[in-house]
Amino acid sequence: PDAAPDAAPDEALDDAEVPDSAPGVEAGARRRALDALGVEYRFDHDSPWPSADVLRTGRAELVPDVTDDWLDAHTADARHRTLLRASGLTSLMIVPLVAREQVFGALTVARRTAGGPHGATSFDADDLALAQDFALRTVLAIENARLYQAARRATRARDVILGVVSHDLRNPLSAITMCASALREEEATPPETRVDLANAIYESADWMQRLIRDLLDVAAIDAGQLSLHRQPEAVAAILSQVRQLFAPEASARNLTFEVDAPDLPLVYADAGRVVQVLVNLVGNALKFTAADGCVRVIAIADESTVRFAVHDTGPGIPPDDVPFLFELYWHARRTARRGGSGYGLAIAKGIVEAHGGWIGVESTLGVGSTFSFTIPIAGD
């Protein structure tokens, strides 16, 4: 291997410092040139570099000799050409990586100076055949890894569903069964009790519906297929809905519940999904805030996003738990869940990220927590 670089990438040689004769360039300068190529030039499908053609056509390309004329035709500018020359490139092969009849990448093999059999400097057809065989093995390894990851995700999803069905759904189902049995004994059940039993059945069924909805959202997020119906939406309308949902509960529990939404620009969002995120965050805040505490929801705009924040004066979150709060399956291993699947924060994260935003938390034990997330502002 080449020697370790003796300068950082941003100290790469200027054009005047790089001779146009590759064999005389010392190893450190070659490495600096390669580092500079990686930093300064990003490959895309419009790039003049032949990898773009290989990705489009699926056909391998062999360049026995990298000449000045070839570099002129396949580099973005003079700096690009100089750095490639400084890297010592003399011959190269580019072969496609094909899986299930689709090209998903390209493998480039380069020779920088004499070093092949008997001092050869150019790749030939035999080298290309070897590179294609190696590419095939690479694709098989990548596909096996992908299939293994898919199998692990499927197994994990199966375990989650079994856990919810065997534990979370059993509780409301048992409540429905007991209430229905009591209602069947009409003579032994007074009218006022029958109303209570009917209400318990309704609440248990609603609980089950929420559990099933969360499972569907979890599956969609895990598959990267969460559906959004985005359009310009007023922040005030979103927060007004949240206020109406939680004001009665906060009042009943003697909690201060404040919603602060100054005049803000429209957000480009699925309003129902944003409300879903806020419902999860506010619901958790109310659940863990003691009587006489305070839960506050605010929204603040910057140049490109609106930041929503839910602050509570609850007990705070242990620092060791904070990095895992939004992980999809970590919540499933936590303590007993109450009134939901326990995946709310993971679902909130999936919804926010599907909007192109971020979500995070700041918390101090004994003081409280603030959950924040951003949603992009609607364009003109």
Tab-separated table of C-alpha atoms in Angstrom:
chain	number	residue	atom	x	y	z
A	1	PRO	CA	0.000	0.000	0.000
A	2	ASP	CA	0.953	3.611	-0.434
A	3	ALA	CA	2.543	5.389	2.484
A	4	ALA	CA	0.285	7.318	4.852
A	5	PRO	CA	-0.376	10.887	3.728
A	6	ASP	CA	1.794	13.561	5.287
A	7	ALA	CA	-0.776	16.334	4.718
A	8	ALA	CA	-4.496	16.695	5.233
A	9	PRO	CA	-6.825	16.563	2.184
A	10	ASP	CA	-7.370	20.307	2.267
A	11	GLU	CA	-3.623	20.752	1.934
A	12	ALA	CA	-3.620	18.938	-1.423
A	13	LEU	CA	-1.163	20.224	-3.999
A	14	ASP	CA	-2.156	23.133	-6.203
A	15	ASP	CA	-1.824	22.735	-9.968
A	16	ALA	CA	1.598	24.357	-9.946
A	17	GLU	CA	2.888	21.924	-7.331
A	18	VAL	CA	1.849	18.735	-9.123
A	19	PRO	CA	4.085	17.632	-11.966
A	20	ASP	CA	2.315	16.156	-15.001
A	21	SER	CA	4.553	13.121	-14.949
A	22	ALA	CA	3.110	10.463	-12.700
A	23	PRO	CA	6.042	8.027	-12.292
A	24	GLY	CA	8.133	10.597	-10.451
A	25	VAL	CA	5.506	11.580	-7.945
A	26	GLU	CA	6.269	10.280	-4.458
A	27	ALA	CA	3.771	8.146	-2.571
A	28	GLY	CA	2.636	10.876	-0.166
A	29	ALA	CA	1.809	13.252	-3.025
A	30	ARG	CA	-0.130	10.491	-4.792
A	31	ARG	CA	-2.196	9.888	-1.671
A	32	ARG	CA	-2.834	13.619	-1.238
A	33	ALA	CA	-4.010	13.793	-4.835
A	34	LEU	CA	-6.432	10.897	-4.247
A	35	ASP	CA	-7.712	12.528	-1.061
A	36	ALA	CA	-8.259	15.800	-2.919
A	37	LEU	CA	-10.171	13.987	-5.668
A	38	GLY	CA	-12.507	12.499	-3.080
A	39	VAL	CA	-13.110	15.864	-1.408
A	40	GLU	CA	-13.328	18.171	-4.424
A	41	TYR	CA	-15.100	16.028	-7.025
A	42	ARG	CA	-18.372	14.245	-6.365
A	43	PHE	CA	-19.555	11.652	-8.844
A	44	ASP	CA	-23.024	11.983	-10.351
A	45	HIS	CA	-24.801	10.680	-13.440
A	46	ASP	CA	-23.788	13.768	-15.451
A	47	SER	CA	-20.127	13.311	-14.646
A	48	PRO	CA	-17.717	12.907	-17.607
A	49	TRP	CA	-16.051	10.061	-15.720
A	50	PRO	CA	-16.794	6.734	-17.502
A	51	SER	CA	-18.491	5.225	-14.429
A	52	ALA	CA	-21.576	7.192	-15.446
A	53	ASP	CA	-21.652	5.394	-18.808
A	54	VAL	CA	-21.166	2.021	-17.129
A	55	LEU	CA	-24.083	2.699	-14.774
A	56	ARG	CA	-26.319	3.705	-17.683
A	57	THR	CA	-25.398	0.918	-20.097
A	58	GLY	CA	-24.419	-1.928	-17.773
A	59	ARG	CA	-21.365	-2.627	-19.954
A	60	ALA	CA	-17.821	-2.844	-18.614
A	61	GLU	CA	-15.198	-0.421	-19.837
A	62	LEU	CA	-11.492	-1.111	-20.286
A	63	VAL	CA	-9.023	1.755	-20.664
A	64	PRO	CA	-5.626	0.151	-21.383
A	65	ASP	CA	-3.755	3.448	-21.435
A	66	VAL	CA	-4.834	6.652	-19.719
A	67	THR	CA	-3.454	9.224	-22.119
A	68	ASP	CA	-3.584	13.018	-21.973
A	69	ASP	CA	-6.243	13.015	-24.684
A	70	TRP	CA	-8.338	10.521	-22.729
A	71	LEU	CA	-8.056	12.619	-19.577
A	72	ASP	CA	-9.076	15.744	-21.488
A	73	ALA	CA	-12.254	13.965	-22.597
A	74	HIS	CA	-13.147	12.468	-19.214
A	75	THR	CA	-12.332	15.106	-16.604
A	76	ALA	CA	-14.404	18.009	-15.360
A	77	ASP	CA	-11.677	20.675	-15.515
A	78	ALA	CA	-7.941	21.270	-15.487
A	79	ARG	CA	-7.695	20.738	-11.729
A	80	HIS	CA	-9.436	17.370	-12.066
A	81	ARG	CA	-7.022	16.329	-14.814
A	82	THR	CA	-3.962	17.435	-12.817
A	83	LEU	CA	-5.009	15.536	-9.719
A	84	LEU	CA	-5.649	12.361	-11.719
A	85	ARG	CA	-2.209	12.628	-13.278
A	86	ALA	CA	-0.693	13.227	-9.848
A	87	SER	CA	-2.372	10.056	-8.582
A	88	GLY	CA	-0.241	8.093	-11.049
A	89	LEU	CA	-3.182	6.591	-12.957
A	90	THR	CA	-2.003	4.736	-16.058
A	91	SER	CA	-4.735	2.168	-16.811
A	92	LEU	CA	-8.183	1.354	-15.470
A	93	MET	CA	-11.201	-0.958	-15.686
A	94	ILE	CA	-14.775	-0.176	-14.685
A	95	VAL	CA	-17.238	-3.044	-14.329
A	96	PRO	CA	-20.930	-2.838	-13.404
A	97	LEU	CA	-22.392	-4.319	-10.242
A	98	VAL	CA	-25.632	-5.994	-11.340
A	99	ALA	CA	-28.238	-7.584	-9.108
A	100	ARG	CA	-31.604	-8.882	-10.295
A	101	GLU	CA	-30.943	-7.411	-13.750
A	102	GLN	CA	-30.452	-3.918	-12.320
A	103	VAL	CA	-27.189	-1.980	-12.180
A	104	PHE	CA	-26.786	-0.575	-8.685
A	105	GLY	CA	-23.118	0.384	-8.753
A	106	ALA	CA	-19.786	0.224	-10.511
A	107	LEU	CA	-16.414	-1.144	-9.466
A	108	THR	CA	-13.313	0.733	-10.637
A	109	VAL	CA	-9.913	-0.962	-10.678
A	110	ALA	CA	-6.957	1.280	-11.469
A	111	ARG	CA	-3.259	0.739	-12.045
A	112	ARG	CA	-1.170	3.730	-11.176
A	113	THR	CA	2.361	2.770	-12.367
A	114	ALA	CA	4.246	-0.220	-13.673
A	115	GLY	CA	3.467	-3.119	-11.391
A	116	GLY	CA	1.659	-5.803	-13.356
A	117	PRO	CA	3.180	-9.061	-14.561
A	118	HIS	CA	6.619	-8.454	-16.071
A	119	GLY	CA	6.280	-4.702	-15.436
A	120	ALA	CA	3.116	-4.303	-17.513
A	121	THR	CA	1.391	-0.932	-17.156
A	122	SER	CA	-1.855	-1.686	-19.028
A	123	PHE	CA	-4.831	-3.846	-18.174
A	124	ASP	CA	-5.917	-6.324	-20.839
A	125	ALA	CA	-8.913	-8.547	-21.590
A	126	ASP	CA	-7.768	-11.204	-19.105
A	127	ASP	CA	-7.603	-8.565	-16.344
A	128	LEU	CA	-11.087	-7.377	-17.284
A	129	ALA	CA	-12.461	-10.937	-17.061
A	130	LEU	CA	-10.907	-11.282	-13.591
A	131	ALA	CA	-12.424	-7.942	-12.504
A	132	GLN	CA	-15.848	-9.029	-13.765
A	133	ASP	CA	-15.579	-12.282	-11.827
A	134	PHE	CA	-14.631	-10.323	-8.713
A	135	ALA	CA	-17.572	-7.956	-9.307
A	136	LEU	CA	-19.919	-10.946	-9.488
A	137	ARG	CA	-18.609	-12.239	-6.174
A	138	THR	CA	-18.960	-8.755	-4.697
A	139	VAL	CA	-22.576	-8.563	-5.827
A	140	LEU	CA	-23.312	-11.969	-4.306
A	141	ALA	CA	-21.808	-10.843	-1.002
A	142	ILE	CA	-23.820	-7.593	-1.019
A	143	GLU	CA	-27.028	-9.418	-1.915
A	144	ASN	CA	-26.459	-11.998	0.805
A	145	ALA	CA	-25.914	-9.200	3.325
A	146	ARG	CA	-29.053	-7.414	2.109
A	147	LEU	CA	-31.133	-10.582	2.339
A	148	TYR	CA	-29.742	-11.282	5.795
A	149	GLN	CA	-30.705	-7.796	6.965
A	150	ALA	CA	-34.176	-8.191	5.447
A	151	ALA	CA	-34.577	-11.520	7.220
A	152	ARG	CA	-33.529	-9.962	10.518
A	153	ARG	CA	-36.017	-7.118	10.045
A	154	ALA	CA	-38.770	-9.606	9.249
A	155	THR	CA	-37.935	-11.705	12.301
A	156	ARG	CA	-37.846	-8.629	14.484
A	157	ALA	CA	-41.187	-7.420	13.108
A	158	ARG	CA	-42.688	-10.854	13.712
A	159	ASP	CA	-41.496	-10.805	17.321
A	160	VAL	CA	-42.935	-7.325	17.824
A	161	ILE	CA	-46.312	-8.331	16.407
A	162	LEU	CA	-46.368	-11.498	18.534
A	163	GLY	CA	-45.502	-9.411	21.589
A	164	VAL	CA	-48.281	-6.923	20.924
A	165	VAL	CA	-50.843	-9.610	20.150
A	166	SER	CA	-49.922	-11.763	23.146
A	167	HIS	CA	-49.569	-8.956	25.660
A	168	ASP	CA	-50.991	-5.602	24.632
A	169	LEU	CA	-54.069	-6.823	22.806
A	170	ARG	CA	-54.825	-9.423	25.461
A	171	ASN	CA	-55.590	-6.774	28.090
A	172	PRO	CA	-58.345	-4.876	26.232
A	173	LEU	CA	-59.682	-8.121	24.792
A	174	SER	CA	-59.985	-9.559	28.286
A	175	ALA	CA	-61.788	-6.404	29.416
A	176	ILE	CA	-64.242	-6.686	26.524
A	177	THR	CA	-64.888	-10.355	27.311
A	178	MET	CA	-65.564	-9.697	31.000
A	179	CYS	CA	-67.821	-6.718	30.324
A	180	ALA	CA	-69.765	-8.614	27.664
A	181	SER	CA	-70.234	-11.546	30.071
A	182	ALA	CA	-71.596	-9.184	32.710
A	183	LEU	CA	-73.992	-7.601	30.212
A	184	ARG	CA	-75.381	-11.033	29.347
A	185	GLU	CA	-76.535	-11.373	32.949
A	186	GLU	CA	-79.184	-8.662	32.563
A	187	GLU	CA	-81.096	-9.473	35.765
A	188	ALA	CA	-77.988	-9.215	37.948
A	189	THR	CA	-76.752	-6.016	36.277
A	190	PRO	CA	-78.453	-2.720	37.147
A	191	PRO	CA	-78.995	-0.160	34.313
A	192	GLU	CA	-76.292	2.263	35.502
A	193	THR	CA	-73.766	-0.551	35.618
A	194	ARG	CA	-74.695	-1.646	32.100
A	195	VAL	CA	-73.804	1.864	30.852
A	196	ASP	CA	-70.419	1.665	32.575
A	197	LEU	CA	-69.791	-1.747	31.067
A	198	ALA	CA	-70.724	-0.518	27.581
A	199	ASN	CA	-68.334	2.422	28.005
A	200	ALA	CA	-65.570	0.055	29.096
A	201	ILE	CA	-66.136	-2.068	25.986
A	202	TYR	CA	-65.986	1.034	23.775
A	203	GLU	CA	-62.758	2.274	25.395
A	204	SER	CA	-61.152	-1.156	25.147
A	205	ALA	CA	-62.061	-1.419	21.463
A	206	ASP	CA	-60.622	2.072	20.884
A	207	TRP	CA	-57.451	0.965	22.659
A	208	MET	CA	-57.162	-2.017	20.321
A	209	GLN	CA	-57.684	0.228	17.288
A	210	ARG	CA	-54.807	2.454	18.411
A	211	LEU	CA	-52.563	-0.532	18.915
A	212	ILE	CA	-53.319	-1.804	15.403
A	213	ARG	CA	-52.777	1.660	13.903
A	214	ASP	CA	-49.394	1.917	15.599
A	215	LEU	CA	-48.402	-1.504	14.279
A	216	LEU	CA	-49.296	-0.448	10.744
A	217	ASP	CA	-47.306	2.779	11.116
A	218	VAL	CA	-44.328	0.850	12.478
A	219	ALA	CA	-44.426	-1.517	9.496
A	220	ALA	CA	-44.677	1.389	7.027
A	221	ILE	CA	-41.782	3.269	8.632
A	222	ASP	CA	-39.607	0.149	8.752
A	223	ALA	CA	-40.262	-0.415	5.034
A	224	GLY	CA	-39.706	3.259	4.179
A	225	GLN	CA	-43.273	3.515	2.864
A	226	LEU	CA	-44.982	5.884	5.305
A	227	SER	CA	-47.617	7.756	3.321
A	228	LEU	CA	-47.786	11.550	3.514
A	229	HIS	CA	-50.237	13.953	1.905
A	230	ARG	CA	-48.301	17.204	2.068
A	231	GLN	CA	-49.567	20.672	1.290
A	232	PRO	CA	-49.168	24.192	2.752
A	233	GLU	CA	-50.679	24.185	6.236
A	234	ALA	CA	-51.160	26.858	8.906
A	235	VAL	CA	-49.219	26.233	12.112
A	236	ALA	CA	-51.925	27.941	14.187
A	237	ALA	CA	-54.568	25.487	12.942
A	238	ILE	CA	-52.381	22.505	13.834
A	239	LEU	CA	-51.715	23.796	17.349
A	240	SER	CA	-55.362	24.769	17.844
A	241	GLN	CA	-56.345	21.148	17.259
A	242	VAL	CA	-53.779	19.992	19.812
A	243	ARG	CA	-55.064	22.549	22.329
A	244	GLN	CA	-58.639	21.318	21.939
A	245	LEU	CA	-57.574	17.697	22.349
A	246	PHE	CA	-55.639	18.135	25.601
A	247	ALA	CA	-57.054	21.176	27.399
A	248	PRO	CA	-59.810	19.186	29.177
A	249	GLU	CA	-57.380	16.508	30.396
A	250	ALA	CA	-54.873	19.095	31.620
A	251	SER	CA	-57.606	20.995	33.463
A	252	ALA	CA	-58.931	17.820	35.075
A	253	ARG	CA	-55.448	16.989	36.346
A	254	ASN	CA	-54.790	20.530	37.585
A	255	LEU	CA	-51.962	21.066	35.100
A	256	THR	CA	-51.079	24.318	33.362
A	257	PHE	CA	-51.320	23.727	29.606
A	258	GLU	CA	-50.064	26.513	27.357
A	259	VAL	CA	-49.945	26.627	23.558
A	260	ASP	CA	-47.951	29.515	22.100
A	261	ALA	CA	-48.127	30.078	18.325
A	262	PRO	CA	-47.195	33.536	17.057
A	263	ASP	CA	-47.845	34.514	13.439
A	264	LEU	CA	-45.770	31.975	11.507
A	265	PRO	CA	-45.322	31.036	7.836
A	266	LEU	CA	-47.113	28.021	6.387
A	267	VAL	CA	-45.420	24.641	6.657
A	268	TYR	CA	-45.300	22.079	3.854
A	269	ALA	CA	-46.707	19.133	5.729
A	270	ASP	CA	-49.278	16.434	6.219
A	271	ALA	CA	-51.215	18.231	8.964
A	272	GLY	CA	-52.747	15.025	10.312
A	273	ARG	CA	-49.325	13.437	10.703
A	274	VAL	CA	-47.878	16.534	12.423
A	275	VAL	CA	-50.829	16.483	14.840
A	276	GLN	CA	-50.061	12.797	15.424
A	277	VAL	CA	-46.487	13.694	16.441
A	278	LEU	CA	-47.687	16.444	18.765
A	279	VAL	CA	-50.383	14.213	20.268
A	280	ASN	CA	-47.706	11.661	21.146
A	281	LEU	CA	-45.342	14.246	22.652
A	282	VAL	CA	-48.022	16.171	24.554
A	283	GLY	CA	-49.673	12.946	25.735
A	284	ASN	CA	-46.363	11.735	27.172
A	285	ALA	CA	-45.691	15.121	28.763
A	286	LEU	CA	-49.078	15.154	30.489
A	287	LYS	CA	-48.692	11.535	31.581
A	288	PHE	CA	-45.379	12.149	33.349
A	289	THR	CA	-46.054	15.612	34.779
A	290	ALA	CA	-47.408	15.745	38.307
A	291	ALA	CA	-50.349	17.901	39.413
A	292	ASP	CA	-49.636	21.639	39.523
A	293	GLY	CA	-46.967	21.125	36.861
A	294	CYS	CA	-46.819	22.761	33.454
A	295	VAL	CA	-46.797	21.549	29.865
A	296	ARG	CA	-46.072	24.135	27.181
A	297	VAL	CA	-46.185	23.823	23.394
A	298	ILE	CA	-44.407	26.451	21.303
A	299	ALA	CA	-43.573	26.979	17.638
A	300	ILE	CA	-40.733	29.151	16.308
A	301	ALA	CA	-39.752	29.807	12.675
A	302	ASP	CA	-36.298	30.221	11.183
A	303	GLU	CA	-35.252	30.661	7.550
A	304	SER	CA	-36.416	27.287	6.291
A	305	THR	CA	-38.278	25.419	9.055
A	306	VAL	CA	-40.733	25.770	11.887
A	307	ARG	CA	-39.538	24.220	15.129
A	308	PHE	CA	-42.211	22.737	17.362
A	309	ALA	CA	-41.294	22.152	21.002
A	310	VAL	CA	-43.127	20.446	23.862
A	311	HIS	CA	-41.760	21.324	27.304
A	312	ASP	CA	-42.814	19.727	30.575
A	313	THR	CA	-41.877	20.037	34.227
A	314	GLY	CA	-41.883	16.285	34.744
A	315	PRO	CA	-39.192	14.137	36.373
A	316	GLY	CA	-36.851	14.205	33.389
A	317	ILE	CA	-35.249	11.305	31.533
A	318	PRO	CA	-32.167	9.358	32.697
A	319	PRO	CA	-29.179	10.361	30.520
A	320	ASP	CA	-28.438	6.723	29.664
A	321	ASP	CA	-31.924	6.378	28.154
A	322	VAL	CA	-31.878	9.525	26.004
A	323	PRO	CA	-29.870	8.081	23.043
A	324	PHE	CA	-32.373	5.221	22.669
A	325	LEU	CA	-35.701	7.025	23.098
A	326	PHE	CA	-36.545	7.138	19.398
A	327	GLU	CA	-35.358	3.644	18.501
A	328	LEU	CA	-38.158	1.545	17.128
A	329	TYR	CA	-37.525	-1.724	18.932
A	330	TRP	CA	-35.815	-0.440	22.059
A	331	HIS	CA	-39.173	0.819	23.335
A	332	ALA	CA	-40.632	-2.659	22.881
A	333	ARG	CA	-38.191	-3.955	25.494
A	334	ARG	CA	-38.987	-1.290	28.077
A	335	THR	CA	-41.249	-1.650	31.069
A	336	ALA	CA	-44.963	-2.312	30.826
A	337	ARG	CA	-46.838	-0.049	28.420
A	338	ARG	CA	-50.002	1.775	29.317
A	339	GLY	CA	-52.735	2.615	26.842
A	340	GLY	CA	-50.677	2.209	23.680
A	341	SER	CA	-48.116	0.169	21.792
A	342	GLY	CA	-45.109	1.982	23.281
A	343	TYR	CA	-43.824	2.870	19.801
A	344	GLY	CA	-45.039	6.471	19.827
A	345	LEU	CA	-41.654	8.189	19.843
A	346	ALA	CA	-40.279	5.913	17.111
A	347	ILE	CA	-43.354	6.631	14.981
A	348	ALA	CA	-42.972	10.367	15.667
A	349	LYS	CA	-39.360	10.172	14.486
A	350	GLY	CA	-40.392	8.355	11.312
A	351	ILE	CA	-43.070	10.952	10.528
A	352	VAL	CA	-40.736	13.906	11.128
A	353	GLU	CA	-37.923	12.415	9.052
A	354	ALA	CA	-40.366	11.609	6.242
A	355	HIS	CA	-41.057	15.364	6.174
A	356	GLY	CA	-37.328	16.073	5.916
A	357	GLY	CA	-37.068	17.342	9.491
A	358	TRP	CA	-35.278	16.257	12.653
A	359	ILE	CA	-36.468	15.400	16.149
A	360	GLY	CA	-34.599	15.438	19.442
A	361	VAL	CA	-34.875	15.865	23.194
A	362	GLU	CA	-33.173	17.795	25.978
A	363	SER	CA	-33.834	16.610	29.515
A	364	THR	CA	-32.624	17.252	33.040
A	365	LEU	CA	-33.514	14.920	35.896
A	366	GLY	CA	-35.785	16.624	38.392
A	367	VAL	CA	-36.370	19.614	36.102
A	368	GLY	CA	-38.193	18.381	32.993
A	369	SER	CA	-37.843	17.607	29.302
A	370	THR	CA	-38.212	19.411	25.989
A	371	PHE	CA	-38.950	17.434	22.842
A	372	SER	CA	-38.420	19.398	19.627
A	373	PHE	CA	-38.889	18.695	15.929
A	374	THR	CA	-38.781	20.679	12.702
A	375	ILE	CA	-41.034	20.792	9.645
A	376	PRO	CA	-40.027	22.600	6.410
A	377	ILE	CA	-41.648	25.908	5.556
A	378	ALA	CA	-43.818	25.844	2.439
A	379	GLY	CA	-42.218	27.367	-0.655
A	380	ASP	CA	-43.702	30.137	-2.736
